[in-house]
Short mmCIF file of C-alpha atoms in Angstrom, two decimals:
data_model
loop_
_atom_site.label_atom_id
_atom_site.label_comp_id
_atom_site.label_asym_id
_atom_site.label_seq_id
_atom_site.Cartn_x
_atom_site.Cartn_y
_atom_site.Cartn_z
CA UNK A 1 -156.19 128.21 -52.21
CA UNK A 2 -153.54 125.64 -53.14
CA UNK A 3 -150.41 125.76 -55.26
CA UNK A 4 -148.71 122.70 -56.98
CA UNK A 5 -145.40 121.91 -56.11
CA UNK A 6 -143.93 124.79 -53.89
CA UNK A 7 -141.67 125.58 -51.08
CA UNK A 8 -143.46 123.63 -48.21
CA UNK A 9 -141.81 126.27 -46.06
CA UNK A 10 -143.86 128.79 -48.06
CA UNK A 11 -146.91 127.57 -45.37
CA UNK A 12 -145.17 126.69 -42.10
CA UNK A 13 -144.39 130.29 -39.74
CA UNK A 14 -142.86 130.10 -36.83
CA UNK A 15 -144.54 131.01 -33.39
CA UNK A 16 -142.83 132.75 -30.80
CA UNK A 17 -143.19 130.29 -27.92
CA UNK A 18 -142.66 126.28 -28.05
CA UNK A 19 -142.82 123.72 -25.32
CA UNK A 20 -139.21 123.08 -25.26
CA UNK A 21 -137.56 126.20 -26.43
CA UNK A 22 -134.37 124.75 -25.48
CA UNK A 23 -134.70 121.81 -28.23
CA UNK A 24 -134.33 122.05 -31.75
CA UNK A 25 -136.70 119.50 -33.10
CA UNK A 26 -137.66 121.31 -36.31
CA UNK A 27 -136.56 119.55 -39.77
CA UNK A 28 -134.67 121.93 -42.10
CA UNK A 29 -136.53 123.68 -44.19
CA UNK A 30 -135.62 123.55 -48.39
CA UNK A 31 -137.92 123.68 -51.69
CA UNK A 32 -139.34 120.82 -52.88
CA UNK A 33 -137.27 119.44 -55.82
CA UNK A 34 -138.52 118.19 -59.35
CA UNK A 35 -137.12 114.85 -58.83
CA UNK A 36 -139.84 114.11 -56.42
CA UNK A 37 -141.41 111.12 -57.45
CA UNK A 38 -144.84 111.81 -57.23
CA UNK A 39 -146.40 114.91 -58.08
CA UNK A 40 -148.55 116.11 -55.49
CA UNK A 41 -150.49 119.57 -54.22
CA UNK A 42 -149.64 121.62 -51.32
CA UNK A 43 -152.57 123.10 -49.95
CA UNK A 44 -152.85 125.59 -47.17
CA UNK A 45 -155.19 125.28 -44.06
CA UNK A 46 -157.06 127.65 -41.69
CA UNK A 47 -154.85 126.05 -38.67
CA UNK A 48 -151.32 128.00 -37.84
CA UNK A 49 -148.13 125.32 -39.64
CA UNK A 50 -150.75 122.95 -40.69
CA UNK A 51 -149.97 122.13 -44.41
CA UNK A 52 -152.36 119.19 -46.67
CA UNK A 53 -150.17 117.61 -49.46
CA UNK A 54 -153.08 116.02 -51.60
CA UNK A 55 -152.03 112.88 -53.90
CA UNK A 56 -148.80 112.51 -52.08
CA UNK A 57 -148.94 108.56 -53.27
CA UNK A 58 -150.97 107.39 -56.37
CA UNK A 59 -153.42 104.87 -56.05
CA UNK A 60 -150.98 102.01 -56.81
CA UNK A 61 -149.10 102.87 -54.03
CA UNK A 62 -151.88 102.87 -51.48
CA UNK A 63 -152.91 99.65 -52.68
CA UNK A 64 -149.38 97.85 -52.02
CA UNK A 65 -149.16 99.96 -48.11
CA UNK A 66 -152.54 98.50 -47.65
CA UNK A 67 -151.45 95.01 -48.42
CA UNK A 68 -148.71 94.97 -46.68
CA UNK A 69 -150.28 95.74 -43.66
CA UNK A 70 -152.77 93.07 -44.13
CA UNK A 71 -149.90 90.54 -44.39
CA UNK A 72 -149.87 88.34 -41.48
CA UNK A 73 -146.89 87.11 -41.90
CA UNK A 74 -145.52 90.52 -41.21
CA UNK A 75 -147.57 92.48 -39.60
CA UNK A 76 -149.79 92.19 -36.82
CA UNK A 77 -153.11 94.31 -36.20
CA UNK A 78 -153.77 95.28 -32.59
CA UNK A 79 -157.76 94.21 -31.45
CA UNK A 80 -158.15 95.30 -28.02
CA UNK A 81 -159.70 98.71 -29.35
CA UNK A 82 -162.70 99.45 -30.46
CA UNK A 83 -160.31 100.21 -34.00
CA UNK A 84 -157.86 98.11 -35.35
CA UNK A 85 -154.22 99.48 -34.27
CA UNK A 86 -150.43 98.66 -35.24
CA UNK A 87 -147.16 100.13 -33.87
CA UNK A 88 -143.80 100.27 -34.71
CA UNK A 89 -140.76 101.85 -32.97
CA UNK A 90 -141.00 102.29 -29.01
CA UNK A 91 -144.02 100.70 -27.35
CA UNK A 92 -147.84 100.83 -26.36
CA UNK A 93 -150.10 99.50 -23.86
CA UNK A 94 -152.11 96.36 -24.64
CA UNK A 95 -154.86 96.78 -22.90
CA UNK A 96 -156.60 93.53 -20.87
CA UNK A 97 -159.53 91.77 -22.33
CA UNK A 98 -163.30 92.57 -21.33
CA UNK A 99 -163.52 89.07 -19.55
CA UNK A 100 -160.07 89.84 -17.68
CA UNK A 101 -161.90 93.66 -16.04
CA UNK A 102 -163.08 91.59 -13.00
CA UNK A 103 -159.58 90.62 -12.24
CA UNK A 104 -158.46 94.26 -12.27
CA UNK A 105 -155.94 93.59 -14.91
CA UNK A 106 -153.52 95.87 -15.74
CA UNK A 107 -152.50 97.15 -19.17
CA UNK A 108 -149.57 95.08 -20.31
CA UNK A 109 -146.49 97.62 -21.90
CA UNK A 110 -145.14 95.65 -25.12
CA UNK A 111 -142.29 96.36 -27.16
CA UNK A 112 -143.46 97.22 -31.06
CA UNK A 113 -140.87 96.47 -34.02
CA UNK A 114 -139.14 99.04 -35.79
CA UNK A 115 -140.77 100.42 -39.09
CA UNK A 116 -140.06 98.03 -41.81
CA UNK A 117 -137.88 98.36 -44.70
CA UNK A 118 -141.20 98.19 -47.05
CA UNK A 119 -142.35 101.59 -46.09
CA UNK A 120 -138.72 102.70 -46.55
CA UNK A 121 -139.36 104.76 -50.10
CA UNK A 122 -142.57 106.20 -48.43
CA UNK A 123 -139.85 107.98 -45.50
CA UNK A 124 -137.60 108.43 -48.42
CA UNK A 125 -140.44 110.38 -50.40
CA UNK A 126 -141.15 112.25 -47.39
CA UNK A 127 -137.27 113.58 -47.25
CA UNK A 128 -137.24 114.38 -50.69
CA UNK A 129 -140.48 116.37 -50.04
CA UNK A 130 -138.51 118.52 -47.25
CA UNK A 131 -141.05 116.91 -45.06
CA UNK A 132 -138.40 115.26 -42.53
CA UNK A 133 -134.61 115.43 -43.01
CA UNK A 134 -132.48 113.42 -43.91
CA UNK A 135 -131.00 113.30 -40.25
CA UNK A 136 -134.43 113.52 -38.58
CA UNK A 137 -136.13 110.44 -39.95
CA UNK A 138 -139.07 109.59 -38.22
CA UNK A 139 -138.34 105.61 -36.28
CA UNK A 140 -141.89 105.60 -34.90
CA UNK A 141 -145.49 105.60 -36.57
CA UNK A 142 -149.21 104.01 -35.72
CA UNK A 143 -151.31 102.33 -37.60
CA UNK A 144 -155.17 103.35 -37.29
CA UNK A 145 -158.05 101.85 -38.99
CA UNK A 146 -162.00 103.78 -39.01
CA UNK A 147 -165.01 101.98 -39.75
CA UNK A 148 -168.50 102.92 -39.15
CA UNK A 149 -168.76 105.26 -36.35
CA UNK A 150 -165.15 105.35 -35.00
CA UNK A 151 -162.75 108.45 -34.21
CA UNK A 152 -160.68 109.15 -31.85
CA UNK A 153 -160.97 112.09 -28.98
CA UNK A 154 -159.12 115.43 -29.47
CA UNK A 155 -155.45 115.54 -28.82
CA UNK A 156 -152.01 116.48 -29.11
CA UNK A 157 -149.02 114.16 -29.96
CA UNK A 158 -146.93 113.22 -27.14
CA UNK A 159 -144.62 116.36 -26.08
CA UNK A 160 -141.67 113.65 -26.13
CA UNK A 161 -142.16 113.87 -29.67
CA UNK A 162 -140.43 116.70 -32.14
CA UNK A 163 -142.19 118.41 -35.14
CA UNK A 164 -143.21 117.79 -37.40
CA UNK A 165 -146.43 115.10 -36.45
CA UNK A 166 -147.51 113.40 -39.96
CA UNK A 167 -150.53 111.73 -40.73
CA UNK A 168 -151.05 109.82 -44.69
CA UNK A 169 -154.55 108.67 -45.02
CA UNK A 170 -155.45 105.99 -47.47
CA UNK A 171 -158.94 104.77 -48.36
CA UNK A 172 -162.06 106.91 -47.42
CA UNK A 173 -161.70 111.12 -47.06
CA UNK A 174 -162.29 112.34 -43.92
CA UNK A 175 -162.63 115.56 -42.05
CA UNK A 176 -159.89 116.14 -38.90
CA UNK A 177 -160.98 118.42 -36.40
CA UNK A 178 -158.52 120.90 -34.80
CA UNK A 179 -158.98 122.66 -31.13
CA UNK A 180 -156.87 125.79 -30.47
CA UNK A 181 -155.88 125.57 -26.92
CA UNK A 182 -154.92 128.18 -25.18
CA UNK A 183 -151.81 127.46 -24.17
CA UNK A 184 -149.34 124.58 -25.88
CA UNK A 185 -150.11 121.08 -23.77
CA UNK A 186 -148.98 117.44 -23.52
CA UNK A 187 -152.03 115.69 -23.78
CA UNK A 188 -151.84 112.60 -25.54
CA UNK A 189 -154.31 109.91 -25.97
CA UNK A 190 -152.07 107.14 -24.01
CA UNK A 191 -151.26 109.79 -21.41
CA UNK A 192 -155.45 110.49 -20.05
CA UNK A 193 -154.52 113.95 -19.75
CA UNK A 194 -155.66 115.09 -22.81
CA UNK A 195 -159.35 116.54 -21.67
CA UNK A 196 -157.51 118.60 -18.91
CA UNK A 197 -156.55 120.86 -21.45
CA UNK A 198 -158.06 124.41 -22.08
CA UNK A 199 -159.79 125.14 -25.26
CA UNK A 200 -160.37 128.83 -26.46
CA UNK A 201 -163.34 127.48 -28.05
CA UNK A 202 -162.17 128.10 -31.65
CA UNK A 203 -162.30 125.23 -33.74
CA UNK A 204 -161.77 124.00 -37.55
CA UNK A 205 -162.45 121.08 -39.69
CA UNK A 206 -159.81 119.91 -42.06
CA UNK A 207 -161.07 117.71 -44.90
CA UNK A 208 -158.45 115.03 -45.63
CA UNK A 209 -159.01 113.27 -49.44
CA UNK A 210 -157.71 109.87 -49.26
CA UNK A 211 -153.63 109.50 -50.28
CA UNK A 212 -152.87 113.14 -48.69
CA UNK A 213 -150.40 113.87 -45.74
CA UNK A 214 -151.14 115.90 -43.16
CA UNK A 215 -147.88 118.02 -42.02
CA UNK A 216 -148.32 119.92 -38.28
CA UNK A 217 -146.17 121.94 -37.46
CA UNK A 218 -145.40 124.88 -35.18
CA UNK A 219 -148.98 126.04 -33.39
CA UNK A 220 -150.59 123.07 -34.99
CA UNK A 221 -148.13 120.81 -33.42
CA UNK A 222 -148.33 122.07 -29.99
CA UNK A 223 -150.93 124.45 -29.27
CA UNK A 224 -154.26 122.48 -31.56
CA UNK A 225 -155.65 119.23 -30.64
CA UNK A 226 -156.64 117.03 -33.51
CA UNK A 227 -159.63 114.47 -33.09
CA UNK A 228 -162.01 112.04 -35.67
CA UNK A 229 -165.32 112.66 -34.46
CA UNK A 230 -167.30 109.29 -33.39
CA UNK A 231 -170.36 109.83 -35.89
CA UNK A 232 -171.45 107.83 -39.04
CA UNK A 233 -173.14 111.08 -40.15
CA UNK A 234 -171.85 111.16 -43.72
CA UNK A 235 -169.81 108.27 -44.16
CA UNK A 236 -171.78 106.19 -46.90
CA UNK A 237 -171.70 102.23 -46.95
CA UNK A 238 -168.15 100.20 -46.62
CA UNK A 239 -166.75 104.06 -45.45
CA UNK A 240 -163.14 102.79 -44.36
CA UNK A 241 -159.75 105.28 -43.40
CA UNK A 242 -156.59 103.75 -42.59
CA UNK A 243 -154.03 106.73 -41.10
CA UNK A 244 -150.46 106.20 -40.55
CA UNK A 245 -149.10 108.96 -38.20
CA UNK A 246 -145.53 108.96 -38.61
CA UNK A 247 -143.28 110.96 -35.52
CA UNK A 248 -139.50 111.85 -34.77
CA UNK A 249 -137.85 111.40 -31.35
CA UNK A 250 -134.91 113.50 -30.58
CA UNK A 251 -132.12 112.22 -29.03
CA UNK A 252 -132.69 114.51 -25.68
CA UNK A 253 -136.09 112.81 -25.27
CA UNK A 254 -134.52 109.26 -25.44
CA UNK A 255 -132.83 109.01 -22.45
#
């Protein structure tokens, strides 16, 4: 079932237990307005405060993200991964090359630049949307690009992290797979902690068009782990995704 151009908070409920009951790290939650500049289609999922916005940007728009990240001059694509990566806000781990594993070398921690001003509308569609507030912009997102056969292993975002997590994909569809756990836990990729965490064995696929954004909130936030499966198994020739996962820091988790 999906409904054009509702209250977003019409899909998020709360849950009676989060990590950090004693932070406030929810955005404000309002009706979308008819000033929004694209017109897009909220769309409800089987996952608790999980919420698909199909054709949040048009195809116009995907094309100019998509060049801008390809622009050298500005940005600069990550290739120590099996994927392509790019950061901004905070910082990652560059991890040592294959002919450098001999030597025991360590991952080296480097600073990323802040988001830039050309995905500024995109944040400012996203606030308009009652996605983020106004006062609870996100400052950090990743860059991922999927060819072939690569995914990524199930997850949660970083518990440092507020709500909501929010993922625009561009390019091919693709199906996310969520893992109820059964208890919240901060299990991030960078962290290695992430299959420590105890599944309840229920599981659901979320099939994610190309141009949508992927809102988690609430039990979906905390308490599901999110993962691309590593399989070519119906992704046809030149099958490409490039996900942007953008994420809000409050200020108690700076310090």
């Amino acid at each position: 079932m999906s409904k054009k151009r509702e209250a977003i908070n019409d899909f998020f409920k709360p849950i009676s237990k989060r990590p950090h009951p004693e932070q406030d790290v929810s955005a404000p939650q309002r009706r979308l307005e008819e000033k929004s500049a694209q017109a897009f289609t909220v769309k409800e999922m089987p996952v608790p405060g999980l919420t698909l916005l199909l054709n949040f940007i048009t195809p116009a728009e995907e094309r100019s993200i998509l060049s801008f990240l390809n622009e050298t001059s500005k940005c600069t694509w990550r290739t120590d991964l099996r994927r392509r990566t790019m950061h901004f806000g905070g910082t990652y781990c560059l991890m040592p090359a294959k002919s450098d594993v001999s030597t025991r070398a360590k991952p080296e921690v480097m600073q990323a630049p802040p988001i830039p001003k050309e995905l500024d509308w995109l944040i400012q569609r996203m606030v308009d949307a009652h996605v983020f507030s106004n006062d609870q912009k996100p400052q950090y997102c990743i860059v991922n690009e999927y060819t072939n056969g690569l995914g990524i292993s199930a997850h949660t975002e970083n518990f440092q992290f507020g709500e909501p997590v929010v993922g625009l994909g561009l390019l091919s569809a693709c199906p996310i797979r969520f893992h109820e756990l059964t208890e919240p836990f901060d299990g991030s990729v960078r962290s290695g902690r992430a299959g420590k965490a105890e599944k309840t064995r229920k599981k659901a696929d979320v099939y994610m068009p190309g141009r949508s954004l992927l809102v988690m909130r609430d039990e979906s936030r905390w308490k599901w782990q999110h993962e691309i499966v590593r399989s070519a198994k119906g992704r046809g020739l030149g099958w490409k995704r490039v996900s942007l996962t953008f994420r809000y820091k409050p200020e108690s988790s700076k310090a």
